[in-house]
Coordinates of N, CA and C in Angstrom, one line a residue:
Chain A
G194 N 8.9 17.9 -24.4 CA 7.9 19.0 -24.2 C 6.8 18.6 -23.3
A195 N 6.0 19.6 -23.0 CA 4.9 19.4 -22.0 C 3.6 18.9 -22.6
G196 N 3.5 19.0 -23.9 CA 2.3 18.7 -24.6 C 2.2 17.2 -25.0
V197 N 1.1 16.9 -25.7 CA 0.9 15.5 -26.3 C 1.8 15.4 -27.5
S198 N 2.6 14.3 -27.5 CA 3.5 14.1 -28.6 C 3.1 13.0 -29.5
Q199 N 3.1 13.2 -30.8 CA 2.7 12.1 -31.7 C 3.8 11.9 -32.7
T200 N 4.1 10.6 -32.9 CA 5.1 10.3 -34.0 C 4.6 9.1 -34.8
P201 N 4.9 9.0 -36.1 CA 5.6 10.1 -36.8 C 4.6 11.2 -37.1
S202 N 5.1 12.4 -37.5 CA 4.2 13.4 -37.9 C 3.6 13.2 -39.3
N203 N 4.4 12.5 -40.1 CA 3.9 12.1 -41.5 C 4.3 10.7 -41.8
K204 N 3.4 10.0 -42.3 CA 3.7 8.6 -42.7 C 3.1 8.3 -44.1
V205 N 4.0 7.9 -45.0 CA 3.4 7.5 -46.3 C 3.7 6.0 -46.5
T206 N 2.7 5.3 -46.8 CA 2.8 3.8 -47.0 C 2.1 3.4 -48.2
E207 N 2.3 2.1 -48.5 CA 1.6 1.5 -49.7 C 0.4 0.7 -49.2
K208 N -0.6 0.7 -50.0 CA -1.8 -0.2 -49.7 C -1.4 -1.6 -49.3
G209 N -2.0 -2.0 -48.3 CA -1.7 -3.4 -47.8 C -0.7 -3.5 -46.7
K210 N 0.1 -2.4 -46.5 CA 1.1 -2.4 -45.4 C 0.6 -2.2 -44.0
Y211 N 1.4 -2.5 -43.1 CA 1.1 -2.4 -41.6 C 1.7 -1.1 -41.1
V212 N 0.9 -0.3 -40.3 CA 1.4 1.0 -39.8 C 1.1 1.1 -38.3
E213 N 2.1 1.7 -37.6 CA 1.9 2.0 -36.2 C 2.1 3.5 -36.0
L214 N 1.2 4.0 -35.2 CA 1.3 5.5 -34.9 C 1.3 5.5 -33.3
R215 N 2.2 6.4 -32.9 CA 2.5 6.5 -31.4 C 2.0 7.8 -30.8
C216 N 1.5 7.7 -29.6 CA 1.1 8.8 -28.9 C 1.7 8.8 -27.5
D217 N 2.3 9.9 -27.1 CA 2.9 10.1 -25.8 C 2.1 11.2 -25.1
P218 N 1.2 10.8 -24.1 CA 0.3 11.9 -23.6 C 1.1 12.8 -22.6
I219 N 0.4 13.7 -22.1 CA 0.9 14.6 -21.1 C 1.1 13.8 -19.8
S220 N 2.2 14.0 -19.1 CA 2.5 13.2 -17.9 C 1.4 13.3 -16.9
G221 N 1.0 12.2 -16.4 CA -0.1 12.3 -15.3 C -1.5 12.2 -15.9
H222 N -1.6 12.3 -17.2 CA -3.0 12.2 -17.8 C -3.4 10.7 -17.9
T223 N -4.5 10.4 -17.2 CA -4.9 9.0 -17.2 C -5.8 8.6 -18.4
A224 N -6.5 9.6 -19.0 CA -7.3 9.3 -20.1 C -6.6 9.6 -21.4
L225 N -6.8 8.8 -22.4 CA -6.2 8.9 -23.7 C -7.2 8.6 -24.8
Y226 N -7.2 9.4 -25.8 CA -8.2 9.3 -26.9 C -7.5 9.3 -28.2
W227 N -8.0 8.5 -29.2 CA -7.6 8.6 -30.6 C -8.8 9.1 -31.4
Y228 N -8.5 10.0 -32.2 CA -9.5 10.5 -33.2 C -8.9 10.5 -34.6
R229 N -9.8 10.5 -35.6 CA -9.3 10.5 -37.0 C -10.0 11.7 -37.7
Q230 N -9.2 12.4 -38.4 CA -9.7 13.6 -39.1 C -9.4 13.5 -40.6
S231 N -10.4 13.4 -41.3 CA -10.3 13.4 -42.8 C -10.3 14.8 -43.3
L232 N -9.9 15.0 -44.5 CA -9.8 16.4 -45.1 C -11.1 17.1 -45.1
G233 N -11.2 18.2 -44.5 CA -12.4 19.0 -44.5 C -13.5 18.5 -43.5
Q234 N -13.1 17.6 -42.7 CA -14.1 17.1 -41.7 C -13.6 17.4 -40.3
G235 N -14.5 17.2 -39.3 CA -14.2 17.3 -37.9 C -13.6 16.0 -37.4
P236 N -12.9 16.0 -36.3 CA -12.3 14.8 -35.8 C -13.4 13.8 -35.5
E237 N -13.1 12.5 -35.7 CA -14.0 11.4 -35.5 C -13.5 10.5 -34.5
F238 N -14.3 10.2 -33.4 CA -13.8 9.4 -32.3 C -13.5 8.0 -32.8
L239 N -12.4 7.5 -32.3 CA -12.0 6.1 -32.5 C -12.1 5.2 -31.3
I240 N -11.3 5.6 -30.2 CA -11.1 4.8 -29.0 C -10.7 5.7 -27.9
Y241 N -11.1 5.2 -26.7 CA -10.8 6.0 -25.4 C -10.2 5.0 -24.4
F242 N -9.1 5.3 -23.8 CA -8.5 4.5 -22.8 C -8.6 5.3 -21.4
Q243 N -8.9 4.5 -20.4 CA -8.8 5.0 -19.0 C -7.8 4.1 -18.4
G244 N -6.5 4.6 -18.2 CA -5.5 3.8 -17.7 C -5.0 2.8 -18.9
T245 N -4.9 1.6 -18.6 CA -4.4 0.6 -19.6 C -5.5 0.0 -20.4
G246 N -6.8 0.1 -19.9 CA -7.8 -0.5 -20.6 C -8.6 0.4 -21.6
A247 N -9.1 -0.2 -22.7 CA -9.9 0.5 -23.6 C -11.3 0.5 -23.1
A248 N -11.7 1.7 -22.6 CA -13.0 1.9 -22.0 C -14.1 2.0 -23.1
D249 N -13.8 2.4 -24.3 CA -14.7 2.6 -25.3 C -14.0 2.5 -26.7
D250 N -14.2 1.4 -27.4 CA -13.6 1.3 -28.7 C -14.6 1.3 -29.8
S251 N -15.7 1.9 -29.6 CA -16.9 1.8 -30.5 C -16.6 2.5 -31.8
G252 N -15.6 3.4 -31.8 CA -15.3 4.2 -33.0 C -14.4 3.5 -34.0
L253 N -13.7 2.5 -33.6 CA -12.8 1.8 -34.5 C -13.6 1.3 -35.7
P254 N -13.2 1.6 -36.9 CA -14.0 1.3 -38.1 C -14.2 -0.2 -38.4
N255 N -13.1 -0.9 -38.1 CA -13.2 -2.4 -38.4 C -12.0 -3.1 -37.7
D256 N -11.9 -4.4 -37.9 CA -10.9 -5.1 -37.1 C -9.5 -4.9 -37.7
R257 N -9.3 -4.1 -38.7 CA -7.9 -3.8 -39.1 C -7.3 -2.8 -38.2
F258 N -8.1 -2.1 -37.4 CA -7.6 -1.1 -36.5 C -7.6 -1.7 -35.0
F259 N -6.5 -1.4 -34.4 CA -6.3 -1.8 -33.0 C -5.4 -0.9 -32.3
A260 N -5.7 -0.6 -31.0 CA -4.9 0.3 -30.2 C -4.5 -0.4 -28.9
V261 N -3.4 0.0 -28.4 CA -2.9 -0.6 -27.1 C -2.3 0.6 -26.2
R262 N -2.3 0.3 -24.9 CA -1.7 1.3 -24.0 C -1.3 0.4 -22.8
P263 N -0.3 -0.4 -23.0 CA 0.1 -1.4 -22.0 C 0.5 -1.0 -20.6
E264 N 1.1 0.2 -20.5 CA 1.5 0.7 -19.2 C 0.8 1.9 -18.7
G265 N -0.3 2.2 -19.4 CA -1.2 3.3 -19.0 C -0.6 4.7 -19.3
S266 N 0.4 4.7 -20.2 CA 1.0 6.0 -20.6 C 1.0 6.1 -22.2
V267 N 2.0 5.7 -22.8 CA 2.1 5.7 -24.2 C 1.1 4.8 -24.9
S268 N 0.6 5.2 -26.0 CA -0.4 4.4 -26.7 C 0.1 4.2 -28.2
T269 N -0.2 3.1 -28.8 CA 0.1 2.8 -30.2 C -1.2 2.5 -30.9
L270 N -1.5 3.1 -32.0 CA -2.6 2.8 -32.9 C -2.0 2.0 -34.0
K271 N -2.6 0.8 -34.2 CA -2.1 -0.1 -35.2 C -3.1 -0.3 -36.3
I272 N -2.6 -0.2 -37.5 CA -3.5 -0.4 -38.7 C -2.9 -1.5 -39.6
Q273 N -3.7 -2.6 -39.8 CA -3.2 -3.6 -40.6 C -3.8 -3.5 -42.0
R274 N -3.1 -4.0 -43.0 CA -3.6 -4.1 -44.4 C -4.2 -2.7 -44.8
T275 N -3.4 -1.7 -44.7 CA -3.9 -0.4 -44.9 C -4.6 -0.2 -46.3
E276 N -5.6 0.6 -46.3 CA -6.3 0.9 -47.5 C -6.3 2.4 -47.8
R277 N -6.5 2.8 -49.0 CA -6.4 4.2 -49.4 C -7.4 5.1 -48.6
G278 N -8.5 4.5 -48.2 CA -9.5 5.2 -47.4 C -9.0 5.5 -46.0
D279 N -7.9 4.9 -45.6 CA -7.4 5.1 -44.2 C -6.6 6.4 -44.2
S280 N -6.3 7.0 -45.3 CA -5.6 8.2 -45.3 C -6.3 9.3 -44.6
A281 N -5.6 9.9 -43.6 CA -6.3 10.9 -42.7 C -5.2 11.4 -41.7
V282 N -5.6 12.4 -40.9 CA -4.7 12.8 -39.8 C -5.3 12.1 -38.6
Y283 N -4.4 11.3 -37.9 CA -4.8 10.6 -36.7 C -4.4 11.5 -35.5
L284 N -5.4 11.9 -34.7 CA -5.1 12.8 -33.6 C -5.2 12.0 -32.3
C285 N -4.3 12.3 -31.4 CA -4.3 11.8 -30.0 C -4.6 12.9 -29.1
A286 N -5.3 12.6 -28.0 CA -5.6 13.6 -27.0 C -5.5 12.9 -25.6
S287 N -5.2 13.7 -24.6 CA -5.3 13.2 -23.3 C -5.9 14.1 -22.3
S288 N -6.3 13.6 -21.2 CA -6.9 14.5 -20.2 C -6.6 14.0 -18.8
P289 N -6.5 14.9 -17.8 CA -6.0 14.5 -16.5 C -7.1 13.8 -15.7
P290 N -6.8 13.1 -14.6 CA -7.8 12.4 -13.8 C -8.9 13.3 -13.2
T291 N -8.5 14.5 -13.0 CA -9.5 15.5 -12.4 C -9.9 16.5 -13.4
G292 N -9.7 16.2 -14.7 CA -10.0 17.1 -15.7 C -11.5 17.2 -15.9
A293 N -11.9 18.4 -16.4 CA -13.3 18.6 -16.7 C -13.7 17.9 -18.0
V294 N -15.0 17.5 -18.0 CA -15.5 16.8 -19.2 C -15.2 17.5 -20.5
G295 N -14.6 16.7 -21.4 CA -14.4 17.2 -22.8 C -13.3 18.2 -23.0
E296 N -12.6 18.5 -21.9 CA -11.4 19.4 -22.1 C -10.2 18.5 -22.4
L297 N -10.0 18.3 -23.7 CA -9.0 17.4 -24.2 C -7.8 18.2 -24.6
F298 N -6.6 17.6 -24.4 CA -5.4 18.2 -24.9 C -4.9 17.4 -26.0
F299 N -4.9 18.0 -27.2 CA -4.6 17.3 -28.4 C -3.1 17.5 -28.8
G300 N -2.6 16.5 -29.5 CA -1.3 16.6 -30.2 C -1.5 17.1 -31.6
E301 N -0.4 17.3 -32.3 CA -0.5 17.8 -33.7 C -0.9 16.8 -34.7
G302 N -1.0 15.6 -34.3 CA -1.5 14.6 -35.2 C -0.4 13.9 -36.0
S303 N -0.8 12.7 -36.6 CA 0.1 12.0 -37.5 C -0.7 11.9 -38.8
R304 N -0.1 12.5 -39.8 CA -0.7 12.4 -41.1 C -0.4 11.1 -41.9
L305 N -1.4 10.3 -42.1 CA -1.1 9.0 -42.8 C -1.6 9.1 -44.2
T306 N -0.7 8.8 -45.2 CA -1.1 8.7 -46.6 C -0.9 7.3 -47.1
V307 N -1.9 6.7 -47.6 CA -1.8 5.4 -48.2 C -1.9 5.5 -49.7
L308 N -0.8 5.1 -50.3 CA -0.8 5.2 -51.8 C -1.4 3.9 -52.5
Chain B
A63 N -28.4 10.7 -38.2 CA -28.5 12.2 -38.3 C -27.3 12.8 -37.6
Q64 N -26.8 13.9 -38.2 CA -25.6 14.5 -37.7 C -26.0 15.2 -36.4
K65 N -25.1 15.0 -35.4 CA -25.4 15.5 -34.1 C -25.0 16.9 -33.9
V66 N -24.0 17.3 -34.6 CA -23.5 18.7 -34.5 C -23.4 19.3 -35.9
T67 N -24.1 20.3 -36.2 CA -24.1 20.9 -37.5 C -23.6 22.3 -37.5
Q68 N -22.6 22.5 -38.3 CA -22.0 23.8 -38.5 C -22.2 24.1 -40.0
A69 N -23.2 24.9 -40.3 CA -23.7 25.1 -41.7 C -22.7 25.9 -42.5
Q70 N -22.0 26.8 -41.8 CA -21.0 27.7 -42.4 C -19.7 26.9 -42.7
T71 N -19.4 26.7 -43.9 CA -18.1 26.0 -44.2 C -16.9 26.9 -44.1
E72 N -17.1 28.1 -44.7 CA -16.0 29.1 -44.7 C -16.6 30.5 -44.5
I73 N -15.9 31.3 -43.8 CA -16.3 32.7 -43.6 C -15.0 33.6 -43.7
S74 N -15.2 34.6 -44.5 CA -14.1 35.6 -44.6 C -14.6 37.0 -44.0
V75 N -13.8 37.6 -43.2 CA -14.1 38.9 -42.7 C -12.9 39.8 -42.7
V76 N -13.1 41.0 -42.7 CA -12.0 42.0 -42.7 C -11.7 42.3 -41.2
E77 N -10.4 42.4 -40.9 CA -10.0 42.6 -39.6 C -10.8 43.7 -38.9
K78 N -11.1 43.5 -37.6 CA -11.9 44.4 -36.8 C -13.4 44.2 -36.9
E79 N -13.8 43.4 -37.9 CA -15.3 43.1 -38.0 C -15.6 42.1 -36.9
D80 N -16.9 42.1 -36.6 CA -17.4 41.0 -35.7 C -17.9 39.8 -36.6
V81 N -17.8 38.6 -36.0 CA -18.2 37.5 -36.8 C -18.8 36.5 -35.8
T82 N -19.9 35.8 -36.3 CA -20.6 34.8 -35.5 C -20.5 33.5 -36.2
L83 N -20.1 32.5 -35.5 CA -20.0 31.1 -36.0 C -21.2 30.3 -35.4
D84 N -22.0 29.7 -36.3 CA -23.2 29.0 -35.9 C -23.0 27.6 -35.5
C85 N -23.7 27.1 -34.6 CA -23.7 25.7 -34.2 C -25.0 25.2 -33.8
V86 N -25.5 24.1 -34.4 CA -26.8 23.5 -34.0 C -26.5 22.1 -33.6
Y87 N -27.1 21.6 -32.6 CA -26.8 20.3 -32.1 C -28.1 19.5 -31.9
E88 N -27.9 18.2 -31.8 CA -29.1 17.3 -31.7 C -28.7 16.2 -30.7
T89 N -29.5 16.1 -29.7 CA -29.3 15.0 -28.7 C -30.7 14.7 -28.0
R90 N -30.8 13.4 -27.5 CA -32.0 13.0 -26.8 C -31.7 13.1 -25.3
D91 N -30.5 13.3 -24.9 CA -30.1 13.3 -23.5 C -30.5 14.7 -22.9
T92 N -30.9 14.6 -21.6 CA -31.2 15.9 -20.9 C -29.9 16.5 -20.4
T93 N -28.9 15.6 -20.2 CA -27.6 16.1 -19.6 C -26.6 15.9 -20.7
Y94 N -25.9 17.0 -21.1 CA -24.9 17.0 -22.1 C -24.0 18.2 -21.9
Y95 N -22.9 18.1 -22.7 CA -22.0 19.3 -22.7 C -21.7 19.7 -24.1
L96 N -21.5 21.0 -24.3 CA -21.1 21.6 -25.6 C -19.8 22.2 -25.5
F97 N -19.1 22.2 -26.6 CA -17.7 22.8 -26.6 C -17.5 23.5 -27.9
W98 N -16.5 24.4 -27.8 CA -15.8 25.0 -29.0 C -14.3 24.7 -28.9
Y99 N -13.8 24.3 -30.0 CA -12.4 24.1 -30.2 C -11.9 24.9 -31.4
K100 N -10.6 25.3 -31.3 CA -10.0 26.1 -32.4 C -8.8 25.2 -32.9
Q101 N -8.7 25.2 -34.3 CA -7.7 24.4 -34.9 C -6.9 25.4 -35.8
P102 N -5.8 25.9 -35.3 CA -5.0 26.8 -36.2 C -4.3 26.0 -37.3
P103 N -3.6 26.7 -38.2 CA -2.9 25.9 -39.3 C -1.9 24.9 -38.8
S104 N -1.4 25.0 -37.6 CA -0.5 24.0 -37.1 C -1.1 22.7 -36.9
G105 N -2.5 22.7 -36.7 CA -3.2 21.4 -36.7 C -3.6 21.0 -35.3
E106 N -3.1 21.6 -34.2 CA -3.3 21.2 -32.9 C -4.6 21.8 -32.4
L107 N -5.6 21.0 -32.1 CA -6.9 21.5 -31.6 C -6.7 22.1 -30.2
V108 N -7.3 23.2 -30.0 CA -7.2 23.9 -28.7 C -8.6 24.2 -28.1
F109 N -8.8 23.7 -26.9 CA -10.1 23.9 -26.2 C -10.3 25.3 -25.9
L110 N -11.6 25.8 -26.2 CA -11.9 27.2 -25.9 C -12.9 27.3 -24.8
I111 N -14.0 26.5 -24.8 CA -15.0 26.6 -23.8 C -15.9 25.4 -23.7
R112 N -16.4 25.2 -22.5 CA -17.4 24.1 -22.3 C -18.6 24.7 -21.6
R113 N -19.8 24.1 -22.0 CA -21.0 24.5 -21.4 C -21.8 23.3 -21.1
N114 N -22.4 23.2 -19.9 CA -23.3 22.0 -19.6 C -24.7 22.4 -19.9
S115 N -25.6 21.4 -20.1 CA -26.9 21.6 -20.6 C -27.8 22.4 -19.6
F116 N -27.3 22.5 -18.3 CA -28.2 23.2 -17.3 C -27.8 24.6 -17.1
D117 N -26.8 25.0 -17.9 CA -26.3 26.4 -17.7 C -26.4 27.2 -19.0
E118 N -27.5 27.9 -19.1 CA -27.8 28.6 -20.4 C -27.2 30.1 -20.3
Q119 N -26.6 30.4 -19.2 CA -26.0 31.7 -19.1 C -25.0 31.9 -20.2
N120 N -25.1 33.0 -20.9 CA -24.1 33.4 -21.9 C -22.7 33.7 -21.2
E121 N -21.7 33.5 -22.0 CA -20.4 33.8 -21.4 C -19.5 34.6 -22.3
I122 N -18.8 35.5 -21.7 CA -17.9 36.4 -22.4 C -16.5 36.2 -21.9
S123 N -15.5 36.1 -22.8 CA -14.1 36.0 -22.4 C -13.3 36.8 -23.4
G124 N -13.0 38.0 -23.0 CA -12.3 38.9 -23.8 C -13.1 39.3 -25.1
R125 N -12.6 39.0 -26.2 CA -13.3 39.3 -27.5 C -14.2 38.1 -27.9
Y126 N -14.2 37.0 -27.1 CA -15.0 35.9 -27.4 C -16.3 35.9 -26.6
S127 N -17.4 35.5 -27.2 CA -18.6 35.3 -26.4 C -19.4 34.1 -27.0
W128 N -20.2 33.5 -26.2 CA -20.9 32.3 -26.6 C -22.4 32.5 -26.2
N129 N -23.3 32.1 -27.1 CA -24.7 32.2 -26.8 C -25.3 30.8 -26.9
F130 N -25.8 30.3 -25.8 CA -26.3 29.0 -25.7 C -27.9 29.1 -25.6
Q131 N -28.6 28.5 -26.5 CA -30.1 28.6 -26.4 C -30.6 27.2 -26.6
K132 N -31.1 26.6 -25.5 CA -31.7 25.2 -25.6 C -32.9 25.2 -26.4
S133 N -33.7 26.3 -26.5 CA -34.9 26.3 -27.2 C -34.7 26.1 -28.7
T134 N -33.6 26.5 -29.2 CA -33.2 26.3 -30.6 C -32.1 25.4 -30.8
S135 N -31.6 24.7 -29.7 CA -30.5 23.8 -29.8 C -29.3 24.4 -30.5
S136 N -29.0 25.6 -30.1 CA -27.9 26.3 -30.7 C -26.8 26.7 -29.7
F137 N -25.6 26.8 -30.1 CA -24.5 27.2 -29.3 C -23.6 28.0 -30.2
N138 N -23.9 29.3 -30.4 CA -23.2 30.1 -31.3 C -22.0 30.8 -30.6
F139 N -21.0 31.1 -31.4 CA -19.7 31.7 -31.0 C -19.5 33.0 -31.7
T140 N -19.3 34.1 -31.0 CA -19.0 35.4 -31.6 C -17.7 35.9 -31.3
I141 N -16.9 36.3 -32.3 CA -15.7 37.0 -32.1 C -15.8 38.5 -32.4
T142 N -15.6 39.3 -31.4 CA -15.7 40.7 -31.6 C -14.4 41.3 -32.0
A143 N -14.4 42.3 -32.9 CA -13.2 43.0 -33.4 C -12.1 41.9 -33.8
S144 N -12.5 41.1 -34.8 CA -11.6 40.0 -35.2 C -10.2 40.5 -35.6
Q145 N -9.3 39.5 -35.3 CA -7.9 39.8 -35.7 C -7.3 38.7 -36.6
V146 N -6.3 39.0 -37.2 CA -5.7 38.0 -38.2 C -5.4 36.7 -37.4
V147 N -5.0 36.8 -36.2 CA -4.6 35.6 -35.4 C -5.8 34.7 -35.1
D148 N -7.0 35.2 -35.3 CA -8.2 34.4 -35.2 C -8.5 33.5 -36.3
S149 N -7.7 33.6 -37.4 CA -7.9 32.8 -38.6 C -7.6 31.3 -38.2
A150 N -8.5 30.5 -38.4 CA -8.4 29.1 -38.0 C -9.7 28.3 -38.4
V151 N -9.7 27.0 -38.1 CA -10.9 26.3 -38.2 C -11.5 26.1 -36.8
Y152 N -12.8 26.4 -36.7 CA -13.4 26.3 -35.4 C -14.4 25.2 -35.4
F153 N -14.3 24.3 -34.4 CA -15.2 23.2 -34.2 C -16.1 23.3 -33.0
C154 N -17.4 23.1 -33.3 CA -18.4 22.9 -32.2 C -18.5 21.4 -31.9
A155 N -18.7 21.1 -30.6 CA -18.7 19.6 -30.3 C -19.6 19.4 -29.1
L156 N -20.0 18.1 -29.0 CA -21.0 17.7 -28.0 C -20.6 16.4 -27.4
S157 N -20.8 16.3 -26.1 CA -20.7 15.0 -25.4 C -21.9 14.7 -24.6
E158 N -22.4 13.5 -24.6 CA -23.7 13.2 -24.0 C -23.6 12.2 -22.8
E159 N -24.5 12.3 -21.9 CA -24.5 11.4 -20.8 C -24.6 10.0 -21.2
S160 N -25.4 9.7 -22.3 CA -25.6 8.4 -22.8 C -24.3 7.8 -23.3
G161 N -23.3 8.6 -23.7 CA -22.0 8.1 -24.2 C -21.0 8.2 -23.1
G162 N -21.4 8.4 -21.8 CA -20.5 8.4 -20.7 C -19.7 9.7 -20.7
Y163 N -20.1 10.6 -21.5 CA -19.4 11.9 -21.6 C -18.1 11.9 -22.3
Q164 N -17.5 10.7 -22.4 CA -16.1 10.7 -22.9 C -16.0 10.8 -24.4
K165 N -17.0 10.4 -25.1 CA -17.0 10.4 -26.5 C -17.4 11.8 -27.0
V166 N -16.5 12.6 -27.5 CA -16.9 14.0 -27.9 C -17.1 13.9 -29.4
T167 N -18.3 14.4 -29.8 CA -18.7 14.4 -31.3 C -18.5 15.8 -31.8
F168 N -17.7 15.9 -32.8 CA -17.4 17.2 -33.4 C -18.2 17.5 -34.7
G169 N -18.5 18.7 -34.9 CA -19.0 19.2 -36.2 C -18.0 19.2 -37.2
T170 N -18.4 19.6 -38.4 CA -17.4 19.6 -39.6 C -16.6 20.8 -39.6
G171 N -16.8 21.8 -38.8 CA -15.9 22.9 -38.7 C -16.3 24.1 -39.5
T172 N -15.9 25.3 -39.1 CA -16.1 26.5 -39.9 C -14.7 27.1 -40.0
K173 N -14.3 27.3 -41.3 CA -13.0 27.9 -41.5 C -13.1 29.4 -41.5
L174 N -12.5 30.1 -40.6 CA -12.6 31.5 -40.5 C -11.3 32.2 -41.1
Q175 N -11.4 33.0 -42.0 CA -10.3 33.8 -42.5 C -10.5 35.3 -42.2
V176 N -9.5 35.8 -41.5 CA -9.6 37.2 -41.2 C -8.6 38.0 -42.0
I177 N -9.1 38.8 -42.9 CA -8.2 39.5 -43.8 C -7.7 40.8 -43.3
P178 N -6.4 41.1 -43.3 CA -5.9 42.3 -42.7 C -6.3 43.6 -43.6

């Protein structure tokens, strides 16, 4: 499809396990963002990539969270030693190189449940 | 302090009624952008509008209109003659010059239910 694709759409894991969430942005979009949305809350910024590099990772909550974008396209959000508090919908968004500020194209999210 | 406040958690209206969603923001920057996004039940956030801090002109797009008032730090969103398809969660958001504009801060959202 032409939109931002996120996999898996749902992930259930046990406390302490490792999880990877994948984001495939719109082709040609150079900027990629990860947000986290807890129930009843607005999306919360985690990290922003411009190309392959993380331009701003100030939203990552702790060192259990890490994200990569090795070829400047697909990105993977990695969560180590998951905790119940990590349960949320993880949203990915992308924007084109000439895109207007804040006009983000979001995927449908990956719902993570940590038991 | 919360940077974007949407005091209305949930609103229910009957179809064809007008409804206004409130948004109050807080920033120390003189240059910033304000946005509204819609999140339907499918979960995918959809961009609706962007306003920069130097443009206080109100905007109308079909049944949607936005009222930006710097004096009260508000950026309210009105839907005229609401329809069932307008049912969604609506988020107001802010990006600031000090954050390089790339970090968009969202409010907690207002859930709008339009009853047929």
